[in-house]
Coordinates of C-alpha atoms in Angstrom, one line a residue:
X1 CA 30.8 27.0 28.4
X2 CA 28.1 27.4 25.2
X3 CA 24.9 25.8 26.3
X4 CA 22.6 24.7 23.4
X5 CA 18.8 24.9 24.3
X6 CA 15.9 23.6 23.6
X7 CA 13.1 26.7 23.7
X8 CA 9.4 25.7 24.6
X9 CA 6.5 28.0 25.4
X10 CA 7.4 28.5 28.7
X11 CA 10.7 29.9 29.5
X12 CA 11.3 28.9 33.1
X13 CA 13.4 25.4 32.1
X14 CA 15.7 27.3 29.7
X15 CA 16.7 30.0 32.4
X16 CA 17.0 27.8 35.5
X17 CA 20.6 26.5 34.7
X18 CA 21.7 29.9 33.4
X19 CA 20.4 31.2 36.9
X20 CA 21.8 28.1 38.8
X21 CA 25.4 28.9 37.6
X22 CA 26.0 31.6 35.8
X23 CA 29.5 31.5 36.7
X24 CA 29.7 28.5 34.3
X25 CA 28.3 29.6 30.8
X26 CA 29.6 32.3 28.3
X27 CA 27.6 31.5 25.5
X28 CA 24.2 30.5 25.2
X29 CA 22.0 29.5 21.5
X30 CA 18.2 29.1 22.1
X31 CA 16.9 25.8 19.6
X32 CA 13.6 27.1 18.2
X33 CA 10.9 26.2 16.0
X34 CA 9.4 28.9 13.3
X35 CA 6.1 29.6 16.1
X36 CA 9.1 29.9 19.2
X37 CA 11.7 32.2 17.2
X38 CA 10.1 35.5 18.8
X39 CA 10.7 34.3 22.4
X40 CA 14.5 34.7 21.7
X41 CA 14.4 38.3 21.9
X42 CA 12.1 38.0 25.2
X43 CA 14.6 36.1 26.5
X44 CA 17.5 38.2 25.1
X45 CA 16.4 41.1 26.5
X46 CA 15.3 39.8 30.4
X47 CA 19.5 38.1 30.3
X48 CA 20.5 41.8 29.5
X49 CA 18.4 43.4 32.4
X50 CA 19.2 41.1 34.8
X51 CA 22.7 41.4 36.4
X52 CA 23.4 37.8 36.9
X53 CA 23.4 37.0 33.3
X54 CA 24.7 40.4 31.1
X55 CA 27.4 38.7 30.4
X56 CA 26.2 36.0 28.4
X57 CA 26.5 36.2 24.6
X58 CA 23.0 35.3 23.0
X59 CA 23.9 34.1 19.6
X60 CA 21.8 34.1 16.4
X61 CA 19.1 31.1 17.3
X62 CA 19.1 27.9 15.4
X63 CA 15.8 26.9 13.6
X64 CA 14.8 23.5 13.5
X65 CA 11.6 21.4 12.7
X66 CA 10.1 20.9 15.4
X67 CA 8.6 17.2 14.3
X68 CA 11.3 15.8 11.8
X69 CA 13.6 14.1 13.6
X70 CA 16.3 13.7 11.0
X71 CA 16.6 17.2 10.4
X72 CA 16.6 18.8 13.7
X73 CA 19.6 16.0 14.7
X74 CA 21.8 17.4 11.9
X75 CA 20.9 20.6 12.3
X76 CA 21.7 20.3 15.9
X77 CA 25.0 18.3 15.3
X78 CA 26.3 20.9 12.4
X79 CA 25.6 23.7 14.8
X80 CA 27.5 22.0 17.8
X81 CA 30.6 21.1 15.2
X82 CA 30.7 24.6 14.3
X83 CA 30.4 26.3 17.9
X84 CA 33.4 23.3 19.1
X85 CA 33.6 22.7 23.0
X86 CA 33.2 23.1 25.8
X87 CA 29.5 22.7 25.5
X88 CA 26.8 21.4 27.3
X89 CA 23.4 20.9 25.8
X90 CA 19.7 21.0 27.6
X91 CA 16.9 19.3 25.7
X92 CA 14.4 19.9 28.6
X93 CA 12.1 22.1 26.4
X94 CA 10.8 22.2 22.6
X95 CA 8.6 19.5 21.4
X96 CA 9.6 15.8 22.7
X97 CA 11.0 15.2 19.4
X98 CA 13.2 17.6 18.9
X99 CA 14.3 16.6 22.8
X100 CA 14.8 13.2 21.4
X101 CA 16.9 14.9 18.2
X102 CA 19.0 16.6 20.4
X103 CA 20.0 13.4 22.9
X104 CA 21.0 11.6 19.9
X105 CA 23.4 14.6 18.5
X106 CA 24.6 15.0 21.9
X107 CA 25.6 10.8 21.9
X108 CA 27.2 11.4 18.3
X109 CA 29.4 14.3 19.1
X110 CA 30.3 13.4 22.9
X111 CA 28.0 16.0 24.1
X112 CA 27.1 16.4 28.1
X113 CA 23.6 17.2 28.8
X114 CA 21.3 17.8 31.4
X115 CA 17.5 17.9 32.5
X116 CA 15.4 20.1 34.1
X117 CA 12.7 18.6 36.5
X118 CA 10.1 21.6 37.9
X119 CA 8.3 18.4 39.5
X120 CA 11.4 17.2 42.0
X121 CA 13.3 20.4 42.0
X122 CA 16.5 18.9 40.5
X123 CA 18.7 19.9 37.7
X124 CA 20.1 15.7 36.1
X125 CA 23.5 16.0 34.7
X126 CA 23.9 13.0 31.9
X127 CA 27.0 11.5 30.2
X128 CA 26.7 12.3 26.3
X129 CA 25.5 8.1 25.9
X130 CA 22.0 9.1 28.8
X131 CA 24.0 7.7 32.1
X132 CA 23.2 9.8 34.6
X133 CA 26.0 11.6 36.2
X134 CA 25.1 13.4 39.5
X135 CA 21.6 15.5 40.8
X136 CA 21.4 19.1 42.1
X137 CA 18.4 21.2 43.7
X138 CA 17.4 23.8 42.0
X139 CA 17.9 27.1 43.8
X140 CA 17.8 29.9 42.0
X141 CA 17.1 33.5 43.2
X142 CA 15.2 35.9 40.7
X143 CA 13.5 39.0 41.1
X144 CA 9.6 39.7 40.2
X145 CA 10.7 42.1 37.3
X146 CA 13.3 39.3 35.9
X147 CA 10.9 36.4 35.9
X148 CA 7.8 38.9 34.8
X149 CA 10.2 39.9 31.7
X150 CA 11.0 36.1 30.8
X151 CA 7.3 36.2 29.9
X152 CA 7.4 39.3 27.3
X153 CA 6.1 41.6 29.8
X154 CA 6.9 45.8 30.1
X155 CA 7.7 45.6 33.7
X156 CA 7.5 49.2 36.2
X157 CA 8.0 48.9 39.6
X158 CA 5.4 51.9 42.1
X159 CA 4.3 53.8 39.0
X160 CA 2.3 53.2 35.6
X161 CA 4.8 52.2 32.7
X162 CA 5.1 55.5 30.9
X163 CA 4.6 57.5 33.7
X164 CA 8.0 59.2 33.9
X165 CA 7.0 61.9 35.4
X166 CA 6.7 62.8 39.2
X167 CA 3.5 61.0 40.6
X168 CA 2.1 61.9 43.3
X169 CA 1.5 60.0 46.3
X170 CA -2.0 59.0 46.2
X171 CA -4.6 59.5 50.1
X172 CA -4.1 56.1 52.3
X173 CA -7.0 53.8 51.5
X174 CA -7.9 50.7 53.4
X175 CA -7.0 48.8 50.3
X176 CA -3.4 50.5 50.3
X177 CA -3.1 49.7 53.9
X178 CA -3.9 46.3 53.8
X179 CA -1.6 46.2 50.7
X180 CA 1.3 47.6 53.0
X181 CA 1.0 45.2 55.9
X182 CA 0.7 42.6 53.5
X183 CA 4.0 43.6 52.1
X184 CA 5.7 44.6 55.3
X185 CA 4.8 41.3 56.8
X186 CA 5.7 39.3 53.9
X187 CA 9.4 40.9 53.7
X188 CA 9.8 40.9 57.2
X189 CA 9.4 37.0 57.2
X190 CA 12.9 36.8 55.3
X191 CA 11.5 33.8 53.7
X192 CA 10.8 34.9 50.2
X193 CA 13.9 36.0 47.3
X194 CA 11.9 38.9 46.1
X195 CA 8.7 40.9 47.6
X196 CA 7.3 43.7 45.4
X197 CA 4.3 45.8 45.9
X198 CA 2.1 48.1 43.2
X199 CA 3.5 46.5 40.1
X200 CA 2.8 47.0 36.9
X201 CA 3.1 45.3 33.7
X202 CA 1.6 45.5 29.9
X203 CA 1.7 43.3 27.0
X204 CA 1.1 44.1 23.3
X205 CA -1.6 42.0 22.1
X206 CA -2.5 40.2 18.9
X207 CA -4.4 43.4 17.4
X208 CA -1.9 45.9 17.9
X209 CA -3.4 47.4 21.2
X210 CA -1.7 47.5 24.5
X211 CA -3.1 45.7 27.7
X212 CA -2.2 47.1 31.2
X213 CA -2.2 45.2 34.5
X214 CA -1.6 46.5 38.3
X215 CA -0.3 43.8 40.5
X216 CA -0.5 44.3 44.2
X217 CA 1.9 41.9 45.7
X218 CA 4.6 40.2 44.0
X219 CA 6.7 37.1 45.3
X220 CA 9.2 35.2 44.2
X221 CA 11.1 32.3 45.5
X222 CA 13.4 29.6 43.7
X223 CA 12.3 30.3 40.4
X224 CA 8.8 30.7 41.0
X225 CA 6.5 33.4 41.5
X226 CA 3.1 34.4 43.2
X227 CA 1.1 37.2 42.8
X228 CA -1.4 38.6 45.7
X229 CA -4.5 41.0 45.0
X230 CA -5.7 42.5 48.1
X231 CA -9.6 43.6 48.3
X232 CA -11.2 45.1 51.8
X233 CA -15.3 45.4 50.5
X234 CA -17.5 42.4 49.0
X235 CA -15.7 40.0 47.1
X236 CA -16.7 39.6 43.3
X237 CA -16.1 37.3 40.8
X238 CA -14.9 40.0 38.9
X239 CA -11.9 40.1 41.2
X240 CA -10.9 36.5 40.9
X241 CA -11.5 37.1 37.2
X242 CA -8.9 39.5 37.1
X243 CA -6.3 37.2 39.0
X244 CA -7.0 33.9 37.0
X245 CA -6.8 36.0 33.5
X246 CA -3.4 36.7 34.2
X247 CA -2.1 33.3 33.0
X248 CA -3.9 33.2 29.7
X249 CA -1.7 34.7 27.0
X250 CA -3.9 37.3 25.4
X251 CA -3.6 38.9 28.6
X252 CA 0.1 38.0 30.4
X253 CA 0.8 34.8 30.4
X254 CA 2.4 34.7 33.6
X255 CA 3.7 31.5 34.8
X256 CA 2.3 32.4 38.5
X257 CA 0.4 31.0 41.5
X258 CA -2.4 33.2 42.7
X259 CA -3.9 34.6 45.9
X260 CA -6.6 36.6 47.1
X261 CA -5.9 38.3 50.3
X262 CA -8.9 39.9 52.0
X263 CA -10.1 42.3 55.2
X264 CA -13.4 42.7 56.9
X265 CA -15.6 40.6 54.5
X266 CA -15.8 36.9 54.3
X267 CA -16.4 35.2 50.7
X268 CA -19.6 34.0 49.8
X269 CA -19.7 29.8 48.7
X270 CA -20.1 30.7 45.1
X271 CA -16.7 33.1 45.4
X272 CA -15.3 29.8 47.3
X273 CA -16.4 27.9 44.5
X274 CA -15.2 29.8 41.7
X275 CA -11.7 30.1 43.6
X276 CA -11.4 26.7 43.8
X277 CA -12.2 26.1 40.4
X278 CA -9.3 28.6 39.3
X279 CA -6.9 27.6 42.0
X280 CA -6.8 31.2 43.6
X281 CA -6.1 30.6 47.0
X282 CA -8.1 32.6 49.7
X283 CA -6.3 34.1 52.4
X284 CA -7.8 36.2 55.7
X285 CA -5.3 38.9 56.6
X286 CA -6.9 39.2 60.1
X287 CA -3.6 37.2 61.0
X288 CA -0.5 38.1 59.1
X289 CA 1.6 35.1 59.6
X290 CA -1.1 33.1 57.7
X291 CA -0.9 35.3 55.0
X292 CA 3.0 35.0 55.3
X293 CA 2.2 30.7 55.5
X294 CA 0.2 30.5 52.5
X295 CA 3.0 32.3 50.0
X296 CA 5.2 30.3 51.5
X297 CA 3.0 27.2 51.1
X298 CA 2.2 28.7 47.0
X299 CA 5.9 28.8 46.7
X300 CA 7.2 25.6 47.8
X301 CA 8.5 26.4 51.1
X302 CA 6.6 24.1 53.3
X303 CA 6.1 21.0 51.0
X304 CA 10.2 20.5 50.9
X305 CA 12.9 22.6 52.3
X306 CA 14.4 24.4 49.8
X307 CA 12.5 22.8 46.9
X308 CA 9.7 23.4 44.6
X309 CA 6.6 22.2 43.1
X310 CA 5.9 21.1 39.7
X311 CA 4.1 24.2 37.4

């Protein structure tokens, strides 16, 4: 199968159905716009580390307008009479007019399509004409590094990126002890589809320059992903900084939920604030299962079985 699809910023909704069944395509073409065409060798390069998906060809992308709607339909429509069938098209991403665009090439041509919904946790399967044909959950398992590299990010897991040489073990802290019963506790709970500790990640930024990043804990379940920073003194705001720069693109851009787990302090109310404010969750490891209960309740787990929560 060659699936046709619709790139947007966020790359999430364009790898879902290739990480849903993988079985099923051979072939995929990312739709971009001129300001999208550099995400297809982000994504390019995460489907080639990632075992599920090497086998998929990435063809040359197809460049569209992203608000004329008469072009980007026969653009679409010579590109899907060219690649012939089978073929299955997903207009979830891109602007809403080239969605719109692509539906309409998808009618002329006898096209099946589908939708991604984030919000209900569902993949909708449509007849080329819009009748919906059937509903699936999502569930899709993807590692930290995986989903970190869908977002452009250098990705090393327990040393520096660049350090190849032999690094050596650095003297037990109480920050790298909470970090380890954090992570024990978390993979012990079974619950999660990836659990990562001492990440690290950089991102080339608009002047040239290199930015570097140390996560503590990384989770991942169904598509989504959490990140946990674990502090044992006082509490800044620096600290909750750090966590809530993450998802502005000058720095990562990571498509993540946030926690800040903490030991033997309590947070002051302008920290409470400010977390609030950023949607960092606060989490007291004196009890482990909480900890455990609050990734699970970041990721989904508790709201509906299986299922996930709109990003």
């Amino acid at each position: 199968m060659h699936l046709f699809t619709l790139l947007g910023e966020q790359p999430i909704p364009n790898l879902i159905p290739l990480w849903q069944a993988p079985q099923i395509y051979r072939q995929v073409t990312f739709v971009v716009t001129p300001r999208t065409r550099p995400l297809v060798e982000v994504l390019k390069s995460t489907i080639t580390h990632d075992p599920a998906l090497r086998h998929l060809q990435v063809l040359p992308p197809l460049v569209v307008e992203p608000y004329d709607l008469a072009q980007t339909r026969a653009a679409l429509i010579q590109a899907l009479e060219q690649a012939g069938p089978p073929l299955y098209l997903n207009p979830t991403g891109g602007t809403k007019i080239m969605s719109l665009a692509a539906q309409q090439a998808a009618q002329a041509l006898g096209v099946p399509w589908l939708y991604v919904s984030t919000e209900i946790g569902q993949i909708i399967h449509y007849t080329p004409p819009g009748n919906e044909v059937k509903r699936e959950k999502i569930r899709v398992r993807v590692g930290g590094e995986i989903y970190l590299r869908a977002h452009g990010l250098e990705v090393s897991l327990g040393k520096p990126i660049g350090a190849w040489h032999n690094i050596k073990t650095p003297p037990p802290t109480p920050g790298h002890a909470l970090e380890e019963d954090v992570y024990q506790a978390l993979v012990e709970s079974q619950r999660f589809d990836d659990v990562q500790r001492n990440v690290y990640i950089r991102k080339r930024g608009s002047n040239g320059h290199y930015i570097d990043n140390e996560l503590d804990i990384v989770v991942t379940y169904n598509g989504l992903l959490a990140v946990g920073s674990c502090k044992t003194g006082k509490i800044l705001s620096a600290h909750l900084y750090e966590l809530s720069a993450l998802s502005r693109r000058e720095v990562a851009g990571i498509y993540a939920r946030k926690a800040l787990i903490y030991r033997d302090t309590e947070p002051r109310p302008g920290i409470l604030r400010r977390a609030r404010l950023d949607d960092i969750a606060l989490v007291p490891a004196a009890d482990l299962n909480q900890v455990v209960n609050e990734f699970s309740r970041l990721l989904g787990l508790s709201q509906r079985h299986g299922g996930i929560i709109d990003v």
